[in-house]
mmCIF file of C-alpha atoms in Angstrom:
data_model
loop_
_atom_site.group_PDB
_atom_site.id
_atom_site.type_symbol
_atom_site.label_atom_id
_atom_site.label_comp_id
_atom_site.label_asym_id
_atom_site.label_seq_id
_atom_site.Cartn_x
_atom_site.Cartn_y
_atom_site.Cartn_z
ATOM 1 C CA GLY A 279 0.536 15.262 6.260
ATOM 2 C CA ASN A 280 1.811 13.027 3.192
ATOM 3 C CA MET A 281 1.701 9.578 4.308
ATOM 4 C CA ALA A 282 3.056 8.062 1.027
ATOM 5 C CA GLN A 283 6.166 6.150 1.967
ATOM 6 C CA SER A 284 6.776 4.174 -0.639
ATOM 7 C CA ILE A 285 8.528 1.022 -1.741
ATOM 8 C CA LYS A 286 9.987 1.754 -5.374
ATOM 9 C CA ALA A 287 10.227 -1.433 -7.051
ATOM 10 C CA THR A 288 12.884 -1.220 -9.852
ATOM 11 C CA GLY A 289 12.022 -2.421 -13.103
ATOM 12 C CA VAL A 290 8.509 -2.387 -12.976
ATOM 13 C CA LYS A 291 7.997 1.055 -14.742
ATOM 14 C CA GLU A 292 10.215 -0.495 -17.633
ATOM 15 C CA LEU A 293 8.069 -4.001 -17.689
ATOM 16 C CA ARG A 294 5.256 -1.540 -17.695
ATOM 17 C CA ARG A 295 6.269 0.461 -20.781
ATOM 18 C CA GLU A 296 7.461 -3.222 -22.513
ATOM 19 C CA LEU A 297 3.469 -4.718 -21.831
ATOM 20 C CA ARG A 298 1.828 -1.753 -23.343
ATOM 21 C CA ARG A 299 4.263 -1.569 -25.955
ATOM 22 C CA MET A 300 2.822 -5.056 -26.503
ATOM 23 C CA GLY A 301 -1.028 -3.660 -26.460
ATOM 24 C CA ASP A 302 -0.950 -5.150 -22.780
ATOM 25 C CA ASP A 303 -4.084 -3.186 -20.869
ATOM 26 C CA LEU A 304 -2.195 -3.828 -17.619
ATOM 27 C CA GLU A 305 -4.775 -5.391 -15.383
ATOM 28 C CA ASP A 306 -2.334 -7.963 -13.945
ATOM 29 C CA LEU A 307 0.235 -5.371 -12.673
ATOM 30 C CA LYS A 308 -2.981 -3.649 -11.390
ATOM 31 C CA ALA A 309 -4.326 -6.677 -9.426
ATOM 32 C CA LEU A 310 -1.060 -7.519 -8.346
ATOM 33 C CA ASN A 311 -0.496 -4.079 -7.232
ATOM 34 C CA LEU A 312 -4.003 -4.540 -5.341
ATOM 35 C CA THR A 313 -2.905 -8.232 -3.782
ATOM 36 C CA VAL A 314 0.485 -6.305 -2.057
ATOM 37 C CA ALA A 315 -1.406 -3.418 -0.762
ATOM 38 C CA THR A 316 -4.322 -5.459 0.445
ATOM 39 C CA MET A 317 -1.564 -7.785 2.755
ATOM 40 C CA VAL A 318 -0.056 -4.250 4.123
ATOM 41 C CA SER A 319 -4.096 -2.957 4.654
ATOM 42 C CA GLU A 320 -5.015 -6.031 6.657
ATOM 43 C CA ARG A 321 -2.042 -5.676 9.193
ATOM 44 C CA ALA A 322 -2.644 -2.078 9.543
ATOM 45 C CA LYS A 323 -5.928 -2.969 10.672
ATOM 46 C CA ASP A 324 -4.094 -5.206 13.482
ATOM 47 C CA LEU A 325 -2.298 -2.428 14.200
ATOM 48 C CA VAL A 326 -4.258 0.522 14.162
ATOM 49 C CA PRO A 327 -5.168 1.794 17.657
ATOM 50 C CA ARG A 328 -9.074 1.425 18.288
ATOM 51 C CA ARG A 329 -11.393 3.577 20.498
ATOM 52 C CA THR A 330 -14.344 3.285 18.347
ATOM 53 C CA GLY A 331 -13.261 1.199 15.305
ATOM 54 C CA ASN A 332 -14.147 4.155 13.267
ATOM 55 C CA LEU A 333 -10.619 4.767 11.839
ATOM 56 C CA ALA A 334 -9.958 0.945 11.272
ATOM 57 C CA ASP A 335 -12.950 0.890 9.360
ATOM 58 C CA THR A 336 -11.215 3.277 6.968
ATOM 59 C CA ILE A 337 -8.682 1.333 6.268
ATOM 60 C CA ARG A 338 -8.321 0.255 2.738
ATOM 61 C CA PRO A 339 -6.369 -0.778 -0.330
ATOM 62 C CA ALA A 340 -5.914 0.480 -3.886
ATOM 63 C CA GLY A 341 -4.021 -0.674 -6.438
ATOM 64 C CA THR A 342 -3.701 0.940 -9.680
ATOM 65 C CA LYS A 343 -1.454 0.199 -12.775
ATOM 66 C CA THR A 344 1.339 2.141 -11.608
ATOM 67 C CA ALA A 345 1.380 1.591 -7.386
ATOM 68 C CA GLY A 346 0.050 -0.213 -4.767
ATOM 69 C CA ARG A 347 -1.593 2.084 -1.968
ATOM 70 C CA VAL A 348 -3.067 1.950 1.474
ATOM 71 C CA ARG A 349 -5.297 4.867 2.863
ATOM 72 C CA ALA A 350 -6.610 5.972 6.392
ATOM 73 C CA GLY A 351 -9.458 8.232 7.200
ATOM 74 C CA PHE A 352 -12.025 10.058 5.505
ATOM 75 C CA LYS A 353 -13.362 13.469 6.031
ATOM 76 C CA ARG A 354 -15.596 12.244 8.254
ATOM 77 C CA VAL A 355 -12.728 10.297 10.211
ATOM 78 C CA PRO A 356 -10.084 13.084 9.499
ATOM 79 C CA TYR A 357 -8.168 12.102 12.403
ATOM 80 C CA ALA A 358 -5.864 9.231 10.602
ATOM 81 C CA GLY A 359 -2.925 11.460 10.206
ATOM 82 C CA VAL A 360 -3.167 13.496 13.879
ATOM 83 C CA ILE A 361 -3.056 9.371 15.026
ATOM 84 C CA HIS A 362 -0.310 8.412 12.861
ATOM 85 C CA PHE A 363 1.982 11.026 12.896
ATOM 86 C CA GLY A 364 1.062 12.548 16.226
ATOM 87 C CA PHE A 365 0.164 16.072 17.553
ATOM 88 C CA PRO A 366 2.765 16.929 20.053
ATOM 89 C CA ALA A 367 1.030 20.264 21.516
ATOM 90 C CA ARG A 368 -1.999 17.937 22.486
ATOM 91 C CA ARG A 369 0.384 15.343 24.090
ATOM 92 C CA ILE A 370 -0.917 12.804 21.104
ATOM 93 C CA THR A 371 2.326 10.025 20.714
ATOM 94 C CA PRO A 372 2.600 9.277 16.808
ATOM 95 C CA GLN A 373 1.728 5.672 16.615
ATOM 96 C CA PRO A 374 2.752 4.807 12.324
ATOM 97 C CA PHE A 375 0.531 1.776 12.296
ATOM 98 C CA LEU A 376 0.668 2.485 8.386
ATOM 99 C CA TYR A 377 4.529 2.502 8.192
ATOM 100 C CA ASP A 378 4.701 -0.446 10.778
ATOM 101 C CA ALA A 379 2.664 -2.612 8.930
ATOM 102 C CA LEU A 380 4.557 -2.044 5.534
ATOM 103 C CA ASP A 381 7.833 -2.940 7.928
ATOM 104 C CA GLN A 382 6.296 -5.672 9.336
ATOM 105 C CA ARG A 383 5.153 -6.758 5.748
ATOM 106 C CA ARG A 384 8.006 -6.110 3.834
ATOM 107 C CA GLY A 385 9.250 -9.379 3.219
ATOM 108 C CA GLU A 386 6.037 -11.047 2.219
ATOM 109 C CA VAL A 387 5.615 -7.475 -0.254
ATOM 110 C CA PHE A 388 8.651 -7.940 -1.993
ATOM 111 C CA ASP A 389 8.295 -11.824 -1.760
ATOM 112 C CA ALA A 390 4.777 -11.444 -3.724
ATOM 113 C CA TYR A 391 6.100 -8.308 -5.953
ATOM 114 C CA PHE A 392 9.062 -10.594 -7.325
ATOM 115 C CA LYS A 393 6.771 -13.565 -8.262
ATOM 116 C CA GLY A 394 4.052 -11.551 -9.178
ATOM 117 C CA VAL A 395 6.362 -9.505 -11.895
ATOM 118 C CA LYS A 396 7.870 -13.209 -13.355
ATOM 119 C CA LYS A 397 4.441 -14.668 -13.611
ATOM 120 C CA ILE A 398 3.150 -11.621 -15.636
ATOM 121 C CA GLN A 399 6.669 -11.666 -17.683
ATOM 122 C CA ARG A 400 5.987 -15.402 -18.536
ATOM 123 C CA LYS A 401 2.754 -14.995 -19.757
ATOM 124 C CA ALA A 402 3.642 -11.833 -21.461
ATOM 125 C CA GLY A 403 6.096 -14.026 -23.524
ATOM 126 C CA LEU A 404 9.031 -11.533 -21.919
#
C-alpha cells in the first residue's frame, strides 16, 4: 500500500522555480521540508503501536527539494503497512499512526511552512 498522504503547499512549486532561476541550490527548501517531516515523524513515534519497538525505530523523516516525507518500515520490518492500514483477513485493525501524526501536527506544519517559506523569500529578496 502507498502511504503517501500529502499536504500540498500551493505556491511552493512557483517559489522553487523562482529560486532555481536565481541560481539558488534550494538547500533552504530542503531543510524546511526536513524540519516539517521531523515534526510529523516525532509524533508518529509517540503514536505507533509498540510491541518490540522495532517498528518505531524505522520511522524516519526525509527532506528533499520538493517534499517532506515520513517513512516507516524496512525489508527486515515489513509489517508497517499491515499495522497502519490493517489486514481484515487476519483481524488486524488499522492503526494509521502516520496519518494521525500528520492530522495532529497539521497546524504546526502549516505554520512552519508559512514562516519558513517567508524567510526563504526574504533571504532571496523576492
